[in-house]
Tab-separated table of C-alpha atoms in Angstrom:
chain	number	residue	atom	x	y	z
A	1	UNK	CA	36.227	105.675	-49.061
A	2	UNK	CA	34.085	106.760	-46.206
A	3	UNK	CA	33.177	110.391	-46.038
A	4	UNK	CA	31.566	113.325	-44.351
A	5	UNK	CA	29.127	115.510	-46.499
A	6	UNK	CA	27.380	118.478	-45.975
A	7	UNK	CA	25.226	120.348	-48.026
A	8	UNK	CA	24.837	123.562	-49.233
A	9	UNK	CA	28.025	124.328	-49.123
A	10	UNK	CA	27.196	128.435	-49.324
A	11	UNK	CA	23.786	129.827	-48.878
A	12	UNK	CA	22.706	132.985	-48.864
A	13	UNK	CA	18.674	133.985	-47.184
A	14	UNK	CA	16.381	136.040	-45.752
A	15	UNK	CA	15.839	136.544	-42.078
A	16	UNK	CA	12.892	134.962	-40.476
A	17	UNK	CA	12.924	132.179	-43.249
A	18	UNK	CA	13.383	128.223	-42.098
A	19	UNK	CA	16.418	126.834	-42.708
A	20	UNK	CA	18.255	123.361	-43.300
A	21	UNK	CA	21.267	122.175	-43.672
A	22	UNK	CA	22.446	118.490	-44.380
A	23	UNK	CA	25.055	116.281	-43.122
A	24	UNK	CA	25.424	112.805	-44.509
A	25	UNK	CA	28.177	110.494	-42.734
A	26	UNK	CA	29.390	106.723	-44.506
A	27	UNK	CA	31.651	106.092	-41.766
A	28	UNK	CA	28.825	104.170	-39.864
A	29	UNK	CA	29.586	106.789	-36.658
A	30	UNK	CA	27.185	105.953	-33.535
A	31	UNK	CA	28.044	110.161	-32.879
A	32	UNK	CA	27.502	113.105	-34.784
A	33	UNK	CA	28.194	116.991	-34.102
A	34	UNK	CA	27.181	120.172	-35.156
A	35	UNK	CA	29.590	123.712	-34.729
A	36	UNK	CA	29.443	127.109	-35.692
A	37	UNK	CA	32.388	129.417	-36.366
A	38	UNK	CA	32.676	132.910	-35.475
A	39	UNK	CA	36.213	134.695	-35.712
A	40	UNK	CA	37.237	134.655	-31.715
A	41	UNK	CA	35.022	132.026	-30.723
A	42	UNK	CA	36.752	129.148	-32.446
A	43	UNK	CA	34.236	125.945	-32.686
A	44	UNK	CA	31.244	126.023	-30.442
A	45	UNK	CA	28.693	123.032	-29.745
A	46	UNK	CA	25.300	123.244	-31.358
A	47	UNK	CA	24.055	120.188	-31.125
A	48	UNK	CA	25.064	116.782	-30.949
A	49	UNK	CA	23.746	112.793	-30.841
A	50	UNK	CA	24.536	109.688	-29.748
A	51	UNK	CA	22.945	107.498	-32.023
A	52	UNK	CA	19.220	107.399	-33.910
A	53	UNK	CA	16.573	109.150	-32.120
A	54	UNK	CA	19.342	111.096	-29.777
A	55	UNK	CA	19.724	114.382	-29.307
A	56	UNK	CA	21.479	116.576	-26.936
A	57	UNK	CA	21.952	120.638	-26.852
A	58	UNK	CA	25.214	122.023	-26.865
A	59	UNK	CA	26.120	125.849	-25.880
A	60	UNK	CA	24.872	127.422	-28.175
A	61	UNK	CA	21.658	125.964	-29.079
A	62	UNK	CA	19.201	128.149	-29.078
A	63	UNK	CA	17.144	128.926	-32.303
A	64	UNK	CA	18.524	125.502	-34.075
A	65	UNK	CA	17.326	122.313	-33.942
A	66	UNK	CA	18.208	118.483	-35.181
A	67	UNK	CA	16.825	115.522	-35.932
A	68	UNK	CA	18.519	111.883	-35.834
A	69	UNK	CA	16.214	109.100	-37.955
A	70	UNK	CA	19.540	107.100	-39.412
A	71	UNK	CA	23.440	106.536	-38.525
A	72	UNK	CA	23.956	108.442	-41.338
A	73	UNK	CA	21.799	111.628	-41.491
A	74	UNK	CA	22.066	114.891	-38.773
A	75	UNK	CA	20.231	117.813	-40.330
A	76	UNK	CA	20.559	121.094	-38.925
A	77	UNK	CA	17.571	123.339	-38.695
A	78	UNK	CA	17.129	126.708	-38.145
A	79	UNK	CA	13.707	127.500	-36.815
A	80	UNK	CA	13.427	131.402	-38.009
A	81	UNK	CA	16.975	132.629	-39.765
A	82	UNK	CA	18.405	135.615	-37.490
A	83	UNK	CA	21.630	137.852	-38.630
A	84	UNK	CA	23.539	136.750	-35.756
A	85	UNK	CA	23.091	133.115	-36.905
A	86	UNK	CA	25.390	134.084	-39.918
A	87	UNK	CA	28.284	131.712	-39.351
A	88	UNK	CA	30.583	128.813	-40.833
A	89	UNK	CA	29.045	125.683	-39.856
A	90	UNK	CA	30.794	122.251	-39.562
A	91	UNK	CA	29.399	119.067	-39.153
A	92	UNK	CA	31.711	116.256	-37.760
A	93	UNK	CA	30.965	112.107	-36.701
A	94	UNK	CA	33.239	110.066	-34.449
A	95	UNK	CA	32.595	106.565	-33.683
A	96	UNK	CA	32.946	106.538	-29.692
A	97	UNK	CA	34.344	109.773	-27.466
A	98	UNK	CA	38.047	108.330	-27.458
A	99	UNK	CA	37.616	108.291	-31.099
A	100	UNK	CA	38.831	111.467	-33.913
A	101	UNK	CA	36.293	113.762	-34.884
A	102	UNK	CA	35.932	113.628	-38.458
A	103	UNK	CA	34.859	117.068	-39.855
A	104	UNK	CA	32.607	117.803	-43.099
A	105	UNK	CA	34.018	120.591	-45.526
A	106	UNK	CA	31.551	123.116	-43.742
A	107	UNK	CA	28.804	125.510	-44.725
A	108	UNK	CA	29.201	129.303	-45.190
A	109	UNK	CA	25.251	130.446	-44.329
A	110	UNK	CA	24.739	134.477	-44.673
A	111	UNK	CA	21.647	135.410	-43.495
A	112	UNK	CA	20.388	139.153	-44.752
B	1	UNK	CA	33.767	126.237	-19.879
B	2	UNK	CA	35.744	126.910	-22.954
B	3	UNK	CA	39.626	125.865	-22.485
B	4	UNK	CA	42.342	128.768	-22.570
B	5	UNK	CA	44.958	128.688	-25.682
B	6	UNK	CA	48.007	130.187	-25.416
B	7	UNK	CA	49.558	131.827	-27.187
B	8	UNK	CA	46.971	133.299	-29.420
B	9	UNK	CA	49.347	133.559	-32.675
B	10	UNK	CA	53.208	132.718	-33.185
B	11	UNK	CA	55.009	133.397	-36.302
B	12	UNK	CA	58.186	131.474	-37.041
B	13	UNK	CA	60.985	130.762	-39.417
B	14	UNK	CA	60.811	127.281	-41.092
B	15	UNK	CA	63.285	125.155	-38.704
B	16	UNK	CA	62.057	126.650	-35.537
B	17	UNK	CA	60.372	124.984	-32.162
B	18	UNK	CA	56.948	126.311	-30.872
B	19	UNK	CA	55.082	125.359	-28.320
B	20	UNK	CA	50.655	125.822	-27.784
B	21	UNK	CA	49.213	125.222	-24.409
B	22	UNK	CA	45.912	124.969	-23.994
B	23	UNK	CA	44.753	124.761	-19.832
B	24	UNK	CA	41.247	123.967	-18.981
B	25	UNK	CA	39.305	124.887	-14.999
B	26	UNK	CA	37.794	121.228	-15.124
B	27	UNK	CA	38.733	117.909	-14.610
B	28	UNK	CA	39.662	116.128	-18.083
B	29	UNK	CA	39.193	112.973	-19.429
B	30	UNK	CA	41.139	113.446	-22.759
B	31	UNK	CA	42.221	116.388	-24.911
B	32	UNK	CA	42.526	116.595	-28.596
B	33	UNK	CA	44.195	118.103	-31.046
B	34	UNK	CA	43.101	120.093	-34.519
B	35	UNK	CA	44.639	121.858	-36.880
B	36	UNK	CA	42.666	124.041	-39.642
B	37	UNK	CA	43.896	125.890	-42.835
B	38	UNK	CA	41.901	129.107	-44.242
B	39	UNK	CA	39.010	127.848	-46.035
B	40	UNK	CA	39.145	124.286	-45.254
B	41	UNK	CA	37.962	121.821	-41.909
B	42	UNK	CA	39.538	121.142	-39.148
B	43	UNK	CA	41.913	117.893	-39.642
B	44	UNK	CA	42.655	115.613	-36.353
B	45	UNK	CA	46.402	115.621	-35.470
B	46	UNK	CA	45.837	113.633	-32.277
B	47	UNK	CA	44.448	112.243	-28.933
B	48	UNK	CA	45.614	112.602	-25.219
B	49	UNK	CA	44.098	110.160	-22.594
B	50	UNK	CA	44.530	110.537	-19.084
B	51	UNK	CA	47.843	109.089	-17.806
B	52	UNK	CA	50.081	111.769	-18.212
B	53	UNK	CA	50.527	110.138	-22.202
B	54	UNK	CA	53.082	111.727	-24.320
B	55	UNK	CA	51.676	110.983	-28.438
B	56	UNK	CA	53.666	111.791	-31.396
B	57	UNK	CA	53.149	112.715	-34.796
B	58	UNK	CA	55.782	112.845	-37.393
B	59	UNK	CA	57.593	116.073	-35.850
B	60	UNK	CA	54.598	116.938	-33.523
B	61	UNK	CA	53.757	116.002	-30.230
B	62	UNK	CA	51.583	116.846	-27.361
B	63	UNK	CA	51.558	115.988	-23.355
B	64	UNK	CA	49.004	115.930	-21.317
B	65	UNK	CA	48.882	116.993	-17.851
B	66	UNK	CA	45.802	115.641	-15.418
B	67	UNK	CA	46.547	116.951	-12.712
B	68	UNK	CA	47.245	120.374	-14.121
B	69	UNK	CA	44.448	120.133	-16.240
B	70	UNK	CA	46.639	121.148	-18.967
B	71	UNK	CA	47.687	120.099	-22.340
B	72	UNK	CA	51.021	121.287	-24.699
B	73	UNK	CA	51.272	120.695	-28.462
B	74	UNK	CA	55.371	120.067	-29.460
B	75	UNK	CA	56.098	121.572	-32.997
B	76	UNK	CA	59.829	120.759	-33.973
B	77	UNK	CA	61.626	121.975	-37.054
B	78	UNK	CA	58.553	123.965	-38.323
B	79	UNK	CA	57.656	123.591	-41.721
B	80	UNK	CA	55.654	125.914	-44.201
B	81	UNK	CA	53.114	122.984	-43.939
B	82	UNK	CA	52.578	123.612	-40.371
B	83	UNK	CA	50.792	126.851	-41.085
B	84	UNK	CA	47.617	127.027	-40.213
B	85	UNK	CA	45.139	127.595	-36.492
B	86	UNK	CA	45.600	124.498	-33.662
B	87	UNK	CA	42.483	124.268	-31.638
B	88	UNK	CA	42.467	121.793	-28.662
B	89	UNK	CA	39.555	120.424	-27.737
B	90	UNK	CA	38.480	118.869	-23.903
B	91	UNK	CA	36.920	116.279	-22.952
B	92	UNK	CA	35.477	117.037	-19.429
B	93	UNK	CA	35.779	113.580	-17.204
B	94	UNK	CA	32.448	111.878	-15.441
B	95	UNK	CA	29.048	113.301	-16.331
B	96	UNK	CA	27.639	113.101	-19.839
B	97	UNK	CA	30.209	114.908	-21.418
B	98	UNK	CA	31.409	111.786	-22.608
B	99	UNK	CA	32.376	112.224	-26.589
B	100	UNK	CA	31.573	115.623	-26.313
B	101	UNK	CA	34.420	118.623	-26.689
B	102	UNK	CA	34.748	121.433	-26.018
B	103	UNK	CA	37.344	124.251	-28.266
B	104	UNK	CA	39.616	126.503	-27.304
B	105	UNK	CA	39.655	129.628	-29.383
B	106	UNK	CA	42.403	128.545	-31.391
B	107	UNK	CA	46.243	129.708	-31.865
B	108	UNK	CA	47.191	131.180	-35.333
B	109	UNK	CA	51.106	129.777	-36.404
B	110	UNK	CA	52.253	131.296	-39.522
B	111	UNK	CA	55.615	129.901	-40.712
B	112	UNK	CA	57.635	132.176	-42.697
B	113	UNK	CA	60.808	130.825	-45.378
């Protein structure tokens, strides 16, 4: 069956350190999405891409970045870890706009 | 701009009716629903296209209002399964915000026995 991965799924580092989480979609999705979760924020837009070698900045970009070389691969980076980056993040891959968002199981970064 | 959920938490009795609105400042092109337990991803419960569509699923529905730039999620007969926090999520018409959503904070419903 077709999935959505992402990798670690806790991880616990330093501030100032580079970080990077995976994503790994077999769904064959042309779009793929990255969230964070804060308790009265609900899901907010990282960053997101159309298809290989897209990328687009959501609302709250700043401080991450992604890179798109395959369908099936949209790894999160985070430049130089900050506290306030500590978050639940969610990955998630639809095929077209009109289409469900299919969401990964998430990962629970702390950053100390 | 982030659409408005309201309420922000309901609790019920299993058997009763609730209803989550979620009303967005911008024109929209469609509106979808989530629903996410503690601990786990959101899961897709549905998609509302412009057209004033009415969808279904099993004992929840949703409408969707274009004009009013507002969307309502149905819940019948609530069951213990039903638990959990319903986001809705906008999809702003023309532009490039094609595919892209955008949450609402989410509305807690805790069903009780």
């Amino acid at each position: 069956d077709a999935e959505i991965t992402q990798s670690p799924r806790h991880k616990i580092t330093e501030t100032g350190r580079q970080v990077t989480l995976a994503c790994h979609q077999t769904w064959n999705h042309n779009n793929m999405f990255w969230y964070r979760q804060d308790l009265g924020h609900g899901l907010r837009l990282i960053h997101y891409s159309y298809g290989v070698q897209d990328t687009n900045k959501g609302e709250v970009s700043d401080g991450y970045s992604v890179s798109r070389s395959n369908t099936e691969d949209l790894p999160l980076t985070l430049e130089s870890a900050a506290s306030s980056q500590t978050s639940v993040y969610f990955c998630a891959s639809s095929f077209t706009g009109n289409q469900p968002q299919h969401f990964g199981d998430g990962t629970r970064l702390s950053i100390l | 701009q982030q659409p408005v959920q309201s309420p922000q938490a309901v609790i019920l009795r299993e058997g009763e009716d609730a209803v989550i609105n979620c009303s967005s400042s911008k024109a929209l092109y469609s509106v979808h629903w989530y629903r996410q337990k503690h601990g786990e991803a959101p899961v897709f419960l549905m998609i509302l296209l412009k057209g004033g569509e009415q969808k279904g699923h099993e004992k929840i529905s949703a409408s969707f209002n274009e004009k009013k730039q507002q969307s309502s999620l149905y819940l019948t007969a609530s069951q213990l399964s039903y638990s959990g926090t319903y986001f809705c999520g906008t999809v702003h018409a023309g532009g490039t915000s094609y595919g892209k959503l955008t949450f609402g904070q989410g509305t807690i419903l805790t069903v009780h026995p």
